[in-house]
GROMACS .gro file of C-alpha atoms in nm:
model
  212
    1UNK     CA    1  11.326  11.329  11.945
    2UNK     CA    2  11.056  11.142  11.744
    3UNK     CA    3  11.064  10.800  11.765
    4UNK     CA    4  11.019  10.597  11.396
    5UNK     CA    5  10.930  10.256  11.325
    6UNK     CA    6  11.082  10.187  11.004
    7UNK     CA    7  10.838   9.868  10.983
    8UNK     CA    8  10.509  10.084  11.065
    9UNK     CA    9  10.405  10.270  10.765
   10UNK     CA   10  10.213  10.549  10.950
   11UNK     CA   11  10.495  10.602  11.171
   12UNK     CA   12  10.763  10.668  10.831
   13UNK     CA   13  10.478  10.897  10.691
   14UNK     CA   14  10.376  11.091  11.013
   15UNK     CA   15  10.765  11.148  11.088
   16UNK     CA   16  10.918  11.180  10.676
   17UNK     CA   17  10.611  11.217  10.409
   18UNK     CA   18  10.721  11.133  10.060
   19UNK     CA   19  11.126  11.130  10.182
   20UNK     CA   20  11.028  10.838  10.420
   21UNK     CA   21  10.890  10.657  10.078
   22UNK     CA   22  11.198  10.714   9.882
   23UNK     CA   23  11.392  10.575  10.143
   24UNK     CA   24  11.141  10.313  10.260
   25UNK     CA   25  11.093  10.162   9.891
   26UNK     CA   26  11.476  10.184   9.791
   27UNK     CA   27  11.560   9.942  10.132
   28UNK     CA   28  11.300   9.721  10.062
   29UNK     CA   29  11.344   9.695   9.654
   30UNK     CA   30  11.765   9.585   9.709
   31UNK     CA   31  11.897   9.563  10.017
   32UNK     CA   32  11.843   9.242  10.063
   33UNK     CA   33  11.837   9.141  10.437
   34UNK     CA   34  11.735   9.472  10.587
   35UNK     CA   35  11.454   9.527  10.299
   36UNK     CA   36  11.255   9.181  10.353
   37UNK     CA   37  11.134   9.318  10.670
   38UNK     CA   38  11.004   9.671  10.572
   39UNK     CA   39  10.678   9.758  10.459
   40UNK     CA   40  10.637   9.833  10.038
   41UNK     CA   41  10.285   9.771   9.932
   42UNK     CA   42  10.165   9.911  10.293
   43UNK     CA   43  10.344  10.168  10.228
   44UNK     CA   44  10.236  10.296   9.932
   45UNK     CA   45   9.901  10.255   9.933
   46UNK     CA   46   9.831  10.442  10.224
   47UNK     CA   47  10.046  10.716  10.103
   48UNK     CA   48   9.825  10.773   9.775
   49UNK     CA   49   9.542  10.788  10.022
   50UNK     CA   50   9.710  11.082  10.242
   51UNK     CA   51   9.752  11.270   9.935
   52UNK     CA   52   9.400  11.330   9.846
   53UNK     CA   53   9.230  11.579  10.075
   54UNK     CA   54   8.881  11.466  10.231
   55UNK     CA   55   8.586  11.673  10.446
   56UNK     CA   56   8.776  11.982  10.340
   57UNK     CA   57   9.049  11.952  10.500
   58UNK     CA   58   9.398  11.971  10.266
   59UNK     CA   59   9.623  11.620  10.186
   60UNK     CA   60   9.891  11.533  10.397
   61UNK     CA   61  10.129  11.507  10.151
   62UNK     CA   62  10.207  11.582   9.777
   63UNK     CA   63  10.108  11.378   9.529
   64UNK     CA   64  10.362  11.410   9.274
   65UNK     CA   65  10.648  11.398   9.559
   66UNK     CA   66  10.512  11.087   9.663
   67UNK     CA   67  10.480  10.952   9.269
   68UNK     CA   68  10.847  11.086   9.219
   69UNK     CA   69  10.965  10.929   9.518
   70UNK     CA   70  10.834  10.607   9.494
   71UNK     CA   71  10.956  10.542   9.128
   72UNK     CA   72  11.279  10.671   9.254
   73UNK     CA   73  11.333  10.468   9.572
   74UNK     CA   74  11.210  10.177   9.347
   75UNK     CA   75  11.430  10.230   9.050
   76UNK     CA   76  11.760  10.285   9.231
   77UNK     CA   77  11.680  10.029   9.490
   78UNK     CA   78  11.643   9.806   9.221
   79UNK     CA   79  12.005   9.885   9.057
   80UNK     CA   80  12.153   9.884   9.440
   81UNK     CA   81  11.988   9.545   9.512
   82UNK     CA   82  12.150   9.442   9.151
   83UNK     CA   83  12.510   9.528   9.219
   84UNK     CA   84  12.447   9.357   9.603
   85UNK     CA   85  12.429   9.036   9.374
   86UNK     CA   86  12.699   9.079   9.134
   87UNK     CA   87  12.953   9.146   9.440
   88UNK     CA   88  12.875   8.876   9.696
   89UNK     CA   89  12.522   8.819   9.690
   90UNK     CA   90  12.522   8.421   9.725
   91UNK     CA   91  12.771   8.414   9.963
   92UNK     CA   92  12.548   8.678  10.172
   93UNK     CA   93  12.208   8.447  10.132
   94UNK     CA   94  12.451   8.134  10.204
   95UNK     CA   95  12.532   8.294  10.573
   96UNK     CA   96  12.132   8.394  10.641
   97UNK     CA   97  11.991   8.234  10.916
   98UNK     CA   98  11.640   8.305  10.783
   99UNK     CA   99  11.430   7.996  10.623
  100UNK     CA  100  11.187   8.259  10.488
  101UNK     CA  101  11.438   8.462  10.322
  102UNK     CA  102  11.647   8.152  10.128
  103UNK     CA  103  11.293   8.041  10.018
  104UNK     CA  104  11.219   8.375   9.871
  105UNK     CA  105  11.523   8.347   9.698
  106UNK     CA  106  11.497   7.989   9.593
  107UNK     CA  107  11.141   8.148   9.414
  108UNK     CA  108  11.318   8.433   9.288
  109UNK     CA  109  11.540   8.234   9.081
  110UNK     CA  110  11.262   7.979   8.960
  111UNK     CA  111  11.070   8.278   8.850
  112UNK     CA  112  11.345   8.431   8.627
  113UNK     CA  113  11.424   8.043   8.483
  114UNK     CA  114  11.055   8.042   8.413
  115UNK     CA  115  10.933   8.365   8.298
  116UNK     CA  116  11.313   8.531   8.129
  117UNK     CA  117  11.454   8.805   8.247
  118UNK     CA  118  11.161   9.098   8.182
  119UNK     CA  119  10.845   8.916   8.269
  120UNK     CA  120  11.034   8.756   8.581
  121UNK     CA  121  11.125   9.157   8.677
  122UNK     CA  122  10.804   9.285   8.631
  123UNK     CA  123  10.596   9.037   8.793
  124UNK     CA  124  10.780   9.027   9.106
  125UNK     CA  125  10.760   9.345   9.220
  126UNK     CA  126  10.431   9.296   9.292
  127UNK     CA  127  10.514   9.011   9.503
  128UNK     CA  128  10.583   9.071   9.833
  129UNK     CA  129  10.893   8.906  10.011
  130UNK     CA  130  10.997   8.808   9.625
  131UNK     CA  131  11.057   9.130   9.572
  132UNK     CA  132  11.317   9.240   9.810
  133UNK     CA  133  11.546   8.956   9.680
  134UNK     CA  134  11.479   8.912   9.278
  135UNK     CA  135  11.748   9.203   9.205
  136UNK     CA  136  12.014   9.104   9.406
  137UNK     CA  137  11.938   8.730   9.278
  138UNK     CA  138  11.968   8.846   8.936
  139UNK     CA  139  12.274   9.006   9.009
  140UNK     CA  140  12.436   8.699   9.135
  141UNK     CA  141  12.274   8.508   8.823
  142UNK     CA  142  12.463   8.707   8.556
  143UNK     CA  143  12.127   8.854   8.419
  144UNK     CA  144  12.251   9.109   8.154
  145UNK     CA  145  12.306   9.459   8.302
  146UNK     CA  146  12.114   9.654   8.052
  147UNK     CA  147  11.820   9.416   8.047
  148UNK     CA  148  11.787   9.416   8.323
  149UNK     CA  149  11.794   9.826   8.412
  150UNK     CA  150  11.515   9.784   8.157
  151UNK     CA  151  11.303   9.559   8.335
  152UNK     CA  152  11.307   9.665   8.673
  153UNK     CA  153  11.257  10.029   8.560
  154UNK     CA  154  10.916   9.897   8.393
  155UNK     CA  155  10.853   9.731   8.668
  156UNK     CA  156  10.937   9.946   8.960
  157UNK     CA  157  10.717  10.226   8.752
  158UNK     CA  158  10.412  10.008   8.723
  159UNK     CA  159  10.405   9.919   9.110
  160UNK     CA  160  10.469  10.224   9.274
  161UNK     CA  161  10.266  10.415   9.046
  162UNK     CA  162   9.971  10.188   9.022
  163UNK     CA  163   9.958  10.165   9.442
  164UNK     CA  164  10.011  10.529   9.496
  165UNK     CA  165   9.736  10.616   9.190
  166UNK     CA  166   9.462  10.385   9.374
  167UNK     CA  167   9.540  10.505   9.696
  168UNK     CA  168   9.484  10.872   9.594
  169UNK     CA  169   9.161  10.784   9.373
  170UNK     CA  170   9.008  10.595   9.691
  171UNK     CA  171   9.095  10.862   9.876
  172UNK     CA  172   8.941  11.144   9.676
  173UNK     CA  173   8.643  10.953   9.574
  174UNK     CA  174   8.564  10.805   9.985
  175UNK     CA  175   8.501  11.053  10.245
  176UNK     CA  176   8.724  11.048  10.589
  177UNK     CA  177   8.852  10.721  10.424
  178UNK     CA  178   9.184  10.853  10.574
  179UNK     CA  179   9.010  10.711  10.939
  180UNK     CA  180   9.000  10.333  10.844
  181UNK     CA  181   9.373  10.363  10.727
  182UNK     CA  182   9.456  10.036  10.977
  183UNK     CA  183   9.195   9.845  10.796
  184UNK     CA  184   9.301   9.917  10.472
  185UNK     CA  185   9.629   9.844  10.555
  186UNK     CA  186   9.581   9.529  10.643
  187UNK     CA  187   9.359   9.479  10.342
  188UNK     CA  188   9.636   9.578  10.111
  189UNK     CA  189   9.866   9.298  10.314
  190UNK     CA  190   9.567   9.014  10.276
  191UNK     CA  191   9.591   9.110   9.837
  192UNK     CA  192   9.928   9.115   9.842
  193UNK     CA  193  10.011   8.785   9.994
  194UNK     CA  194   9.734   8.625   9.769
  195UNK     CA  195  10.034   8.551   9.479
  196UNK     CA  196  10.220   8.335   9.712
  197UNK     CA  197   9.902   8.151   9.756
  198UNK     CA  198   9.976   7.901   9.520
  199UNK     CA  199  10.377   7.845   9.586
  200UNK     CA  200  10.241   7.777   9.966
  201UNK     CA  201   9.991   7.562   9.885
  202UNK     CA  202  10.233   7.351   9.629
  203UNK     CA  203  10.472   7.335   9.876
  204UNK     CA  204  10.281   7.190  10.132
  205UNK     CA  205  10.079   6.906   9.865
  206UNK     CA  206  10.522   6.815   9.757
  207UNK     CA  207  10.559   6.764  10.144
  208UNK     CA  208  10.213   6.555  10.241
  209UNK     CA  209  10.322   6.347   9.929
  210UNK     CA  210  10.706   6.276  10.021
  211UNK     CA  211  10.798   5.986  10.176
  212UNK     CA  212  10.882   5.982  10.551
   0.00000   0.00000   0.00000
């Protein structure tokens, strides 16, 4: 029996290939709770990589699986994450004991307010953290149901398919690059948490300047 670490993106590729995508992306992109804690970004990027072959030897996996499976993880995660909100999502972030996860939704909503509905969707799937929470917070906020299938879709596409693309072109174009996949990983972690730069940095000039 193979052991799988849902949060270890070479173990869900070793053990599933472009299944363990699908199901990977679909958690994290509306399940709320369980899908804050599972790889997306790390994810995908090193699968785009696996599907380019290197040194002659053949890719890992298939690169259209892995494009279909992505947009289709992300796309109906997205509408599962959406329905999460309309039935019960508040009351599910009320009873969270995680800081990090009612911040993320705090931001999630402050996005949408800021942005509207289709900007708000699109940028934050490239947001990690954000991410896993914007659907089912737009769920609980009402947002239009056809807007927002819209959105997301556009969205969803643009991420998974842009990540799994530049994987596969750095792969082809980079010999044995498939060796230094633990660097890159954490490479793709470091860009991705460079958009919550600024919200951290905000947040920490709002609390220097309250008063004790």
């Amino acid at each position: 029996m193979i052991a799988v670490n849902p949060m270890d993106s070479a173990s869900v590729l070793a053990a599933f290939g472009a299944l363990g995508v699908l199901a990977v992306i679909f958690a994290e992109s509306g399940l709320l709770v369980v899908g804050f804690f599972l790889p997306g970004d790390t994810l995908l990027f090193p699968a785009g990589v696996l599907c380019a072959g290197s040194a002659g030897q053949p890719p890992r996996l298939g690169l259209w699986q892995v494009l279909v499976c992505a947009a289709v993880g992300a796309v109906a995660g997205g509408q599962a994450g959406y329905l999460i909100g309309r039935h019960g999502g508040r009351a599910l972030l009320a009873r969270t004991s995680s800081g990090r996860l009612r911040a993320a939704a705090t931001r999630a909503e402050r996005l949408l307010a800021r942005y509207g509905h289709g900007k708000a969707l699109v940028i934050g799937r490239f947001v990690p953290l954000l991410r896993s929470v914007l659907h089912p917070v737009a769920g609980a906020l009402g947002v239009p149901g056809g807007s927002f299938t819209l959105w997301q879709t556009v969205g969803g596409l643009l991420w998974t398919q842009t990540l799994v693309l530049a994987g596969y072109t750095l792969g082809a174009s980079v010999p044995h690059i498939d060796d230094y996949l633990l660097p890159l990983v954490a490479l793709v972690v470091v860009v991705s948490l460079l958009p919550l730069l600024p919200g951290a940095l905000r947040t920490r000039r709002e609390r220097r300047g309250s008063p004790h």
